[in-house]
Short mmCIF file of N, CA and C in Angstrom, two decimals:
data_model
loop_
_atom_site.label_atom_id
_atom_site.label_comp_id
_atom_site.label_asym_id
_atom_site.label_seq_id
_atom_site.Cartn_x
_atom_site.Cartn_y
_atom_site.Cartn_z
N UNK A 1 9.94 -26.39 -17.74
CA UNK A 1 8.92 -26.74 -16.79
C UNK A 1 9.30 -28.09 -16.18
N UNK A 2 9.12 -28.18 -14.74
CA UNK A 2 9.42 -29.21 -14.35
C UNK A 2 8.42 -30.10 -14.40
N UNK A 3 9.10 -31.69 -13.76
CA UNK A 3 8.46 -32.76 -14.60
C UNK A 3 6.59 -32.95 -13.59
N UNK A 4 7.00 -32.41 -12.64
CA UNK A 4 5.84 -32.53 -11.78
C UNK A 4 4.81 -31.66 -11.90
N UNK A 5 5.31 -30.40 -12.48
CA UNK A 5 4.29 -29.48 -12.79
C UNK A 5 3.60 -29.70 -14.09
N UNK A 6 4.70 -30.17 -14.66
CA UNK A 6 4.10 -31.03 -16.04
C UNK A 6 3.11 -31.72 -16.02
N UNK A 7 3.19 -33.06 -15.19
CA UNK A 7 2.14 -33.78 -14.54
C UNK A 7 0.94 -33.05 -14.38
N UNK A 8 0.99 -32.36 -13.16
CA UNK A 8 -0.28 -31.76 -12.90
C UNK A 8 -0.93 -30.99 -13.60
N UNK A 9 -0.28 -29.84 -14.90
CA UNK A 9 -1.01 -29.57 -15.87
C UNK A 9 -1.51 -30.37 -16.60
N UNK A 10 -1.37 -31.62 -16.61
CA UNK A 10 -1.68 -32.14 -18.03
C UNK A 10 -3.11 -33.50 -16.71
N UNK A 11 -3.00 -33.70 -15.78
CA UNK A 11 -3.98 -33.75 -14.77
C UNK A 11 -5.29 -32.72 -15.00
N UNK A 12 -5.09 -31.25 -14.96
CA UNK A 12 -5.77 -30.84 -14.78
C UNK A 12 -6.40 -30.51 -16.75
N UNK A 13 -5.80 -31.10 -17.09
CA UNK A 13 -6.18 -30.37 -18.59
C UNK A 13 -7.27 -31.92 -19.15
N UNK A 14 -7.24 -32.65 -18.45
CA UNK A 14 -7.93 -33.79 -18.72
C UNK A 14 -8.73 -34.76 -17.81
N UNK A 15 -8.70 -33.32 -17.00
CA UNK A 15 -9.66 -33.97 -15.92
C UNK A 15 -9.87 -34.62 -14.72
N UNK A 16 -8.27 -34.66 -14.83
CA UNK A 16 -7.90 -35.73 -13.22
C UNK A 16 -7.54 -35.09 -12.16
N UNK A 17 -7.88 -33.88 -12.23
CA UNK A 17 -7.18 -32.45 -11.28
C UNK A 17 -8.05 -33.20 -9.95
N UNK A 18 -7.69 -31.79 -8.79
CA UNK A 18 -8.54 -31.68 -7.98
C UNK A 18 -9.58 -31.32 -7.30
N UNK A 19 -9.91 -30.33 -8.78
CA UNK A 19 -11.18 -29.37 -8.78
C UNK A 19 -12.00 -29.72 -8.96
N UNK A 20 -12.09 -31.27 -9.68
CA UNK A 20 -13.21 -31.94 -9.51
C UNK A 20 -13.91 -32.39 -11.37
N UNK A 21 -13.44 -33.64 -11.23
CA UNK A 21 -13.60 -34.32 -12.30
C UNK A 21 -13.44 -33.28 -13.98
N UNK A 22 -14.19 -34.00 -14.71
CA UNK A 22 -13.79 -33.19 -16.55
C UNK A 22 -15.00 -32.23 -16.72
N UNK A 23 -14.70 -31.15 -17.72
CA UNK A 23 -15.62 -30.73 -17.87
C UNK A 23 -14.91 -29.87 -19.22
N UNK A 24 -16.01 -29.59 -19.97
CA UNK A 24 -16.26 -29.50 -21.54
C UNK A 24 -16.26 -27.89 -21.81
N UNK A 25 -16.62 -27.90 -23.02
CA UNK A 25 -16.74 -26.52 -23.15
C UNK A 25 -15.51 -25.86 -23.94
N UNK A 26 -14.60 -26.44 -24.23
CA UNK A 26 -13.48 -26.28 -24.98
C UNK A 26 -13.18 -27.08 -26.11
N UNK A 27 -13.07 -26.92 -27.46
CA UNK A 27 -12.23 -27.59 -28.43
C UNK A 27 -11.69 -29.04 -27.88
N UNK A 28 -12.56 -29.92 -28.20
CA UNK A 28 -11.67 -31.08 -28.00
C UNK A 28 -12.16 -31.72 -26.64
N UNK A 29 -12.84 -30.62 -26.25
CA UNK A 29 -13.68 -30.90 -25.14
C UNK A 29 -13.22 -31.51 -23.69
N UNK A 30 -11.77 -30.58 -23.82
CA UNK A 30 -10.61 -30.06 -22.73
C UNK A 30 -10.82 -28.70 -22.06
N UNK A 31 -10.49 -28.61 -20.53
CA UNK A 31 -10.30 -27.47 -20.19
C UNK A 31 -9.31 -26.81 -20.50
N UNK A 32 -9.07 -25.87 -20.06
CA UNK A 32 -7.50 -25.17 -20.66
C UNK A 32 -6.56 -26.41 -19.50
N UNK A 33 -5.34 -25.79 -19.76
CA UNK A 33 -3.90 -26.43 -18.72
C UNK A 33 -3.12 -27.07 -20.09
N UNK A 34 -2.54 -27.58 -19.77
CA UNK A 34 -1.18 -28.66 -19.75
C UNK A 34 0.20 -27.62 -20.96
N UNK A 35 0.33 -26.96 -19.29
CA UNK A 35 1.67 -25.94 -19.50
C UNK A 35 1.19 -24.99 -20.59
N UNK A 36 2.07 -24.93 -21.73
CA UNK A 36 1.66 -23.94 -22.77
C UNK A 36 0.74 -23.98 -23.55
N UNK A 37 0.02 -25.39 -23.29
CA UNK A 37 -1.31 -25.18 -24.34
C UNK A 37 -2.71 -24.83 -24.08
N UNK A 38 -2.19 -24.20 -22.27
CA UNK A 38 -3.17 -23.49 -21.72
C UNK A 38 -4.00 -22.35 -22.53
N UNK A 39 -3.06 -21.66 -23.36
CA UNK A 39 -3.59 -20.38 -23.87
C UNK A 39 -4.21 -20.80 -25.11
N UNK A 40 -4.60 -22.16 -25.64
CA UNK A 40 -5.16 -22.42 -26.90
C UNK A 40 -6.57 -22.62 -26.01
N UNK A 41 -6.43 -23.25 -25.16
CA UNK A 41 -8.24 -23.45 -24.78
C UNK A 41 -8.12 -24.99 -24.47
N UNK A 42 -7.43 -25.68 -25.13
CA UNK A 42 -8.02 -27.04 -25.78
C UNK A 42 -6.53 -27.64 -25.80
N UNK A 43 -6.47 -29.12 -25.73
CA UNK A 43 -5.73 -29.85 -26.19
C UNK A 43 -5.30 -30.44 -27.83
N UNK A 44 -5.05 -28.89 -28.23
CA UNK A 44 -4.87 -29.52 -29.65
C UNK A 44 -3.03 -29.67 -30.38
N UNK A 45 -3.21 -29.95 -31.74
CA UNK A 45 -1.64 -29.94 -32.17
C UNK A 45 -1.91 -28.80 -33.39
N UNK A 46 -0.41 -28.36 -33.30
CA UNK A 46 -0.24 -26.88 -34.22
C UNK A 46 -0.34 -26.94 -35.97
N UNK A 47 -0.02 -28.59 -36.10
CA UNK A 47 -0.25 -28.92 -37.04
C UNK A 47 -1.01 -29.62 -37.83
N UNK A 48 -1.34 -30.48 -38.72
CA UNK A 48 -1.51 -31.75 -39.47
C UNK A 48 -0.70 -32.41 -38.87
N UNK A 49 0.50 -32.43 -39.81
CA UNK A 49 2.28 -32.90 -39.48
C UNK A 49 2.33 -32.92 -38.05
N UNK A 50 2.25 -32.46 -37.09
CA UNK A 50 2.18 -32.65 -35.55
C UNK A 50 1.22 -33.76 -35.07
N UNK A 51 0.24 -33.50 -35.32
CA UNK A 51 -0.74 -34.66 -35.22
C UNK A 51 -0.57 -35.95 -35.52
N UNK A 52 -0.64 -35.93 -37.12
CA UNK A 52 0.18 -37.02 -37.64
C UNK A 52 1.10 -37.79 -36.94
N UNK A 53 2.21 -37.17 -36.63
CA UNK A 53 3.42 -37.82 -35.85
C UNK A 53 3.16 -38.40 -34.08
N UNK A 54 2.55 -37.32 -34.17
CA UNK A 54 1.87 -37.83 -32.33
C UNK A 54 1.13 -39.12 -32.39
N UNK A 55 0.38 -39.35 -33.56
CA UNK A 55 -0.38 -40.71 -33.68
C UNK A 55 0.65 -41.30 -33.70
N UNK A 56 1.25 -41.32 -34.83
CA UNK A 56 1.85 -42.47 -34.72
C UNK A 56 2.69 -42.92 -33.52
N UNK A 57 3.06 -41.91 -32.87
CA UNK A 57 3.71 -41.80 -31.31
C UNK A 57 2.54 -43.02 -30.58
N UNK A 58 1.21 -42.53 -30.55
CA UNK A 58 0.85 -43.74 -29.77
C UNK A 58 0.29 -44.77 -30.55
N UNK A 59 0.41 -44.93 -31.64
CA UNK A 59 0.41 -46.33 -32.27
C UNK A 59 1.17 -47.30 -31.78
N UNK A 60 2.52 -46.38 -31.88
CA UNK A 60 4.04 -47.42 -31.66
C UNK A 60 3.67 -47.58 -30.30
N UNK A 61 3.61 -46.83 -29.13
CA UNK A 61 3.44 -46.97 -27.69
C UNK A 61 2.35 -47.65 -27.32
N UNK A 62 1.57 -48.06 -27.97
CA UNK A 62 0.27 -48.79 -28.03
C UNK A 62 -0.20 -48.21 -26.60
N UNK A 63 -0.69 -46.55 -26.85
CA UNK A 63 -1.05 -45.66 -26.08
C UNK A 63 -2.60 -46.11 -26.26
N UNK A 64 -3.50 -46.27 -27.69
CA UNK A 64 -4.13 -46.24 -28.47
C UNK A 64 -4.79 -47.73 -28.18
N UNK A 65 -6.16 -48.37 -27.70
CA UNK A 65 -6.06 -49.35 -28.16
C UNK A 65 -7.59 -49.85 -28.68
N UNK A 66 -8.09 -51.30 -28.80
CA UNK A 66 -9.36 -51.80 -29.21
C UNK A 66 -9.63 -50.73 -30.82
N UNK A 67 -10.98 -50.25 -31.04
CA UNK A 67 -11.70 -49.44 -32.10
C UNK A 67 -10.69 -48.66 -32.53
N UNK A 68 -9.95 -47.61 -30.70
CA UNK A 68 -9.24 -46.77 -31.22
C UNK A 68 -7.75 -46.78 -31.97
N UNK A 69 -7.26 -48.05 -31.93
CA UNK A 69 -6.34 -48.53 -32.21
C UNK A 69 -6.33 -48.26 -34.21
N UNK A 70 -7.59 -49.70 -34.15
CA UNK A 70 -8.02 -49.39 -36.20
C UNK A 70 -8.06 -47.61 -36.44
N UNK A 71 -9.17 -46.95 -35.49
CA UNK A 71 -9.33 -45.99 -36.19
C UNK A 71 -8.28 -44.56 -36.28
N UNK A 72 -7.17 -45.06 -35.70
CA UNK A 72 -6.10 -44.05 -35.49
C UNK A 72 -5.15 -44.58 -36.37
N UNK A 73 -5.11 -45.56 -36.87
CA UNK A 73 -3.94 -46.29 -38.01
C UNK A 73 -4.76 -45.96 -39.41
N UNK A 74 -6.38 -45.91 -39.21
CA UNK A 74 -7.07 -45.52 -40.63
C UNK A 74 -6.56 -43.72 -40.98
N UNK A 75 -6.70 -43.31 -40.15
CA UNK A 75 -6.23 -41.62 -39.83
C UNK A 75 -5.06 -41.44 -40.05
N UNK A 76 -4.55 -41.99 -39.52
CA UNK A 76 -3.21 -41.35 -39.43
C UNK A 76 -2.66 -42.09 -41.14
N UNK A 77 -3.01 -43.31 -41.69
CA UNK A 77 -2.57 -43.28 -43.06
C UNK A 77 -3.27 -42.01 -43.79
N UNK A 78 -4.52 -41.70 -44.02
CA UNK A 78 -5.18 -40.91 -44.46
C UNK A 78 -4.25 -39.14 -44.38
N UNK A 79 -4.04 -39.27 -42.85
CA UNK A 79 -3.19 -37.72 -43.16
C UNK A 79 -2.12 -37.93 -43.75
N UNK A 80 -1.29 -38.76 -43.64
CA UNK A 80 0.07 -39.16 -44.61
C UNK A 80 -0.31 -39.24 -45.87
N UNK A 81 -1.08 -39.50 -46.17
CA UNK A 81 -1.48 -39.22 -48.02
C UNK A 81 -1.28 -37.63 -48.50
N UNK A 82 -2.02 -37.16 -47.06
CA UNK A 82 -2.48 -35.60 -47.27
C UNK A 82 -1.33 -34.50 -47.33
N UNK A 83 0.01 -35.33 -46.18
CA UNK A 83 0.48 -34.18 -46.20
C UNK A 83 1.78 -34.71 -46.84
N UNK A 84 1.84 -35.89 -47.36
CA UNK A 84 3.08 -36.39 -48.24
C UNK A 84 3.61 -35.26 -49.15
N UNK A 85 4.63 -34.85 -49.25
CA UNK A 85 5.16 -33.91 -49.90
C UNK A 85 5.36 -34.68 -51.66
N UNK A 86 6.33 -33.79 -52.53
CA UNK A 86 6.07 -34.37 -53.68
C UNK A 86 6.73 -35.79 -53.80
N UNK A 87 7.90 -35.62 -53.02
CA UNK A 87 8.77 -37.08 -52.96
C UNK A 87 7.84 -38.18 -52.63
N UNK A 88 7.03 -37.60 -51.41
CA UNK A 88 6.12 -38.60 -50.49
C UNK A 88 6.41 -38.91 -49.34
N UNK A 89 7.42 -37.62 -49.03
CA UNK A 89 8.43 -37.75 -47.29
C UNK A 89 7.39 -37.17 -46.26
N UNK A 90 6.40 -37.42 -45.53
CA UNK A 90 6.09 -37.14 -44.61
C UNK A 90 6.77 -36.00 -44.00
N UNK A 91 8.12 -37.20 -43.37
CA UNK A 91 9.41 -36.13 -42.58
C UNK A 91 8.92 -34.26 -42.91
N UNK A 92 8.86 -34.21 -43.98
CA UNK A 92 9.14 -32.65 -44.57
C UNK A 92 7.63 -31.99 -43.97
N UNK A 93 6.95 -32.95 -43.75
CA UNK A 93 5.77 -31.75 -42.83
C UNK A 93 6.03 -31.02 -41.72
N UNK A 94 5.64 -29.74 -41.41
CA UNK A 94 5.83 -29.06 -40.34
C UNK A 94 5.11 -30.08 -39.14
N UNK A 95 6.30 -30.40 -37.80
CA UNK A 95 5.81 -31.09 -36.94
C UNK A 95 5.54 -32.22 -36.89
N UNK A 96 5.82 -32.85 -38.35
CA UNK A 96 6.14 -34.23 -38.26
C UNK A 96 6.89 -35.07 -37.39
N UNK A 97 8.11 -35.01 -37.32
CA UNK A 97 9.04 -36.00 -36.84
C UNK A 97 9.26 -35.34 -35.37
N UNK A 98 8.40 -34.32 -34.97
CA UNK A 98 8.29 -33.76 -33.46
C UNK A 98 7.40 -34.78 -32.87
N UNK A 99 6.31 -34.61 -33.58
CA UNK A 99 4.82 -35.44 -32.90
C UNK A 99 5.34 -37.30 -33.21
N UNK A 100 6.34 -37.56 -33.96
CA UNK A 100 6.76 -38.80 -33.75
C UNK A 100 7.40 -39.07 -32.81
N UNK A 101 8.60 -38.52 -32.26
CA UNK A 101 8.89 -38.64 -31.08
C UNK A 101 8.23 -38.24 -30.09
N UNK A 102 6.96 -38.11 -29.91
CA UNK A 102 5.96 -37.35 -29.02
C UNK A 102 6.12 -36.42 -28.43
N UNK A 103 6.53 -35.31 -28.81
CA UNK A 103 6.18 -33.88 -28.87
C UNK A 103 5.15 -33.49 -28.99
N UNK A 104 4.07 -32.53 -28.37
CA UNK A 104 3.00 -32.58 -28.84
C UNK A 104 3.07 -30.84 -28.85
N UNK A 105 2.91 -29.94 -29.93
CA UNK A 105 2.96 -28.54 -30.39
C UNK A 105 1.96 -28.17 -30.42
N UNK A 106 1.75 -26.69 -29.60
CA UNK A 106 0.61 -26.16 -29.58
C UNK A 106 0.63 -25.12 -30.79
N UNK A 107 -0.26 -24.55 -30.85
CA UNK A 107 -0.34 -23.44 -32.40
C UNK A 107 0.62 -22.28 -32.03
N UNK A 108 0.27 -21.95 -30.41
CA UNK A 108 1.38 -20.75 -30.33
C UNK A 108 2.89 -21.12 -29.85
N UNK A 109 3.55 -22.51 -30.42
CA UNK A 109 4.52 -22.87 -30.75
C UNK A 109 5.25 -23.68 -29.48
N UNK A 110 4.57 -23.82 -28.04
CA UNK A 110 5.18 -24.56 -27.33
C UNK A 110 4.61 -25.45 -27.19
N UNK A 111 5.75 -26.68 -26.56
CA UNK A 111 5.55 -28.39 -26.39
C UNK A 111 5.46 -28.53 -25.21
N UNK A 112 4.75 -30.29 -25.38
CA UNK A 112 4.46 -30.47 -24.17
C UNK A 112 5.09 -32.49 -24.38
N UNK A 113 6.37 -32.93 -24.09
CA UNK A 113 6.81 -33.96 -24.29
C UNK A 113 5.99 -34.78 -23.56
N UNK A 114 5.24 -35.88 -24.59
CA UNK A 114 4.19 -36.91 -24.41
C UNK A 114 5.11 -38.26 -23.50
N UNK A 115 6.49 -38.30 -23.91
CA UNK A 115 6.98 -40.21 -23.84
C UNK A 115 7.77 -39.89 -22.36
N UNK A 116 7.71 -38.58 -21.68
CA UNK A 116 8.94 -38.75 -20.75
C UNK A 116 8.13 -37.69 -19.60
N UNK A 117 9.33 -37.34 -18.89
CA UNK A 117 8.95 -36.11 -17.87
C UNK A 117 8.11 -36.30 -17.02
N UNK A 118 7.60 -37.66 -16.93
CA UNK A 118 7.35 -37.35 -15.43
C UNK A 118 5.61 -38.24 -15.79
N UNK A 119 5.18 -37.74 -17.28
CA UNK A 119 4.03 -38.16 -17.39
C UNK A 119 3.63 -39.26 -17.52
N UNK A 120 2.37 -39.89 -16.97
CA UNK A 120 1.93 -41.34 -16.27
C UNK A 120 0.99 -41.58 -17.47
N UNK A 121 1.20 -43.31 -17.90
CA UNK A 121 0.96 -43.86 -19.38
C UNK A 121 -0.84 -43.59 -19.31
N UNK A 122 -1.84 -43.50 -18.23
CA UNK A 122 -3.17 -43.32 -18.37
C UNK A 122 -3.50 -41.75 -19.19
N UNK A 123 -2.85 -40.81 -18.46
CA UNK A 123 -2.91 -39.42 -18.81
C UNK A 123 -2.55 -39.58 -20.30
N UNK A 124 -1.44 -39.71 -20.68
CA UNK A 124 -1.22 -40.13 -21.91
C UNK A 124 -1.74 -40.96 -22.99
N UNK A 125 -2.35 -41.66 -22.48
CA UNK A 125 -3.83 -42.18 -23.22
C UNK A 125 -4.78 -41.30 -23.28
N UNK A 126 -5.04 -40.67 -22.65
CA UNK A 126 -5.87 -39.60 -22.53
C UNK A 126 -5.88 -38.62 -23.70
N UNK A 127 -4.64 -37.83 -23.76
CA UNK A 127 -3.95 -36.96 -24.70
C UNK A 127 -4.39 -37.50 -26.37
N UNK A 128 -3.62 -39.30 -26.31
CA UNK A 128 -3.41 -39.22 -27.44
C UNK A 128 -5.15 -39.65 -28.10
N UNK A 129 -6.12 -39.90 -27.12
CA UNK A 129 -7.64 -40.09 -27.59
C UNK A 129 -7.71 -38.74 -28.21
N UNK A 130 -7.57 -37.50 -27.38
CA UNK A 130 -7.73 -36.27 -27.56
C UNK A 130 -7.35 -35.86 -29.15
N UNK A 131 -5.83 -36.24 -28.91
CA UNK A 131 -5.04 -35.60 -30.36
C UNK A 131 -5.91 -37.10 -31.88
N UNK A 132 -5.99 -37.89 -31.23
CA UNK A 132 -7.17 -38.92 -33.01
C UNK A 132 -8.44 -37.94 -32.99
N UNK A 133 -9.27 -37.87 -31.89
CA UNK A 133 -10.68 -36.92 -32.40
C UNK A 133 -10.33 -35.75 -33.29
N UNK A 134 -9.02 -35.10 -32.86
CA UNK A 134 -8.84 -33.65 -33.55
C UNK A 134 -7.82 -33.90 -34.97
N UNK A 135 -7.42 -35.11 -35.21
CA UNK A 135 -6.40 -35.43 -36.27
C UNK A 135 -7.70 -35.79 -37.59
N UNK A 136 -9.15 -36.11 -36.77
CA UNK A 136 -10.06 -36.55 -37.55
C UNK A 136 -10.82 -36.15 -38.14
N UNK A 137 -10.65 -34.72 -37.19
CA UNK A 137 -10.91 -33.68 -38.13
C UNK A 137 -10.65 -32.78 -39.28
N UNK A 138 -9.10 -33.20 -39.41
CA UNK A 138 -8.21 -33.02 -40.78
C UNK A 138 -8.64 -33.71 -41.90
N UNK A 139 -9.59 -34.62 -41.40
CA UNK A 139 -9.89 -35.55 -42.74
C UNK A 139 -10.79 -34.88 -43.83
#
């Protein structure tokens, strides 16, 4: 998918389209769009381990900031407890070290690259508010 159509799905999946502002009613309280994660409904991640890693994606990018800043570093340690394997490698979660490099995986297995392609750092704030409400719900 190109980088512009990229854009505009992920515009219209959060509200900045041209159809006319946000509107609810979906998981996460997204319309459908942004490329393949149209067919979930919602802006969500396929995993824990996906989630997980996507936070920390905008931790490091300081995508994330003020309340949401604490409460996405409280989370995102909290799922790393959860999905620490026996060693305690994170890494080994499904979708871990995807959603760290900001990948963001939908359940029916396609991405939507958060750090590049075209996508503009507001939208992406956007996303990663989206992906802490639903990582918070793993708790």
């Amino acid at each position: 998918m190109s980088a512009h159509a990229q854009l505009d799905l992920l515009k219209n999946a959060v509200g900045g389209g041209t159809s006319g502002g946000t509107s609810g009613g979906s998981a996460g309280g997204l319309p459908g769009g942004l490329g393949g994660l149209a067919s979930s409904g919602s802006l969500t991640s396929s995993s824990i381990g996906n989630a997980t890693g996507v936070l920390q994606f905008c931790i490091k990018n300081n995508y994330l900031g003020g309340a949401n800043l604490d409460s996405a570093t409280d989370v995102k340690d909290k799922l790393l407890g959860k999905i620490g394997t026996q060693s305690g490698s994170a890494a080994a979660s499904p979708g871990y070290l995807d959603g760290v490099k900001g990948m963001l995986s939908s359940p029916d297995g396609k991405t939507v690259d958060l750090n590049g392609g075209g996508l503009k750092e507001q939208l992406t704030r956007k996303v990663c508010d989206k992906v802490l409400d639903q990582a918070k719900s793993f708790l």
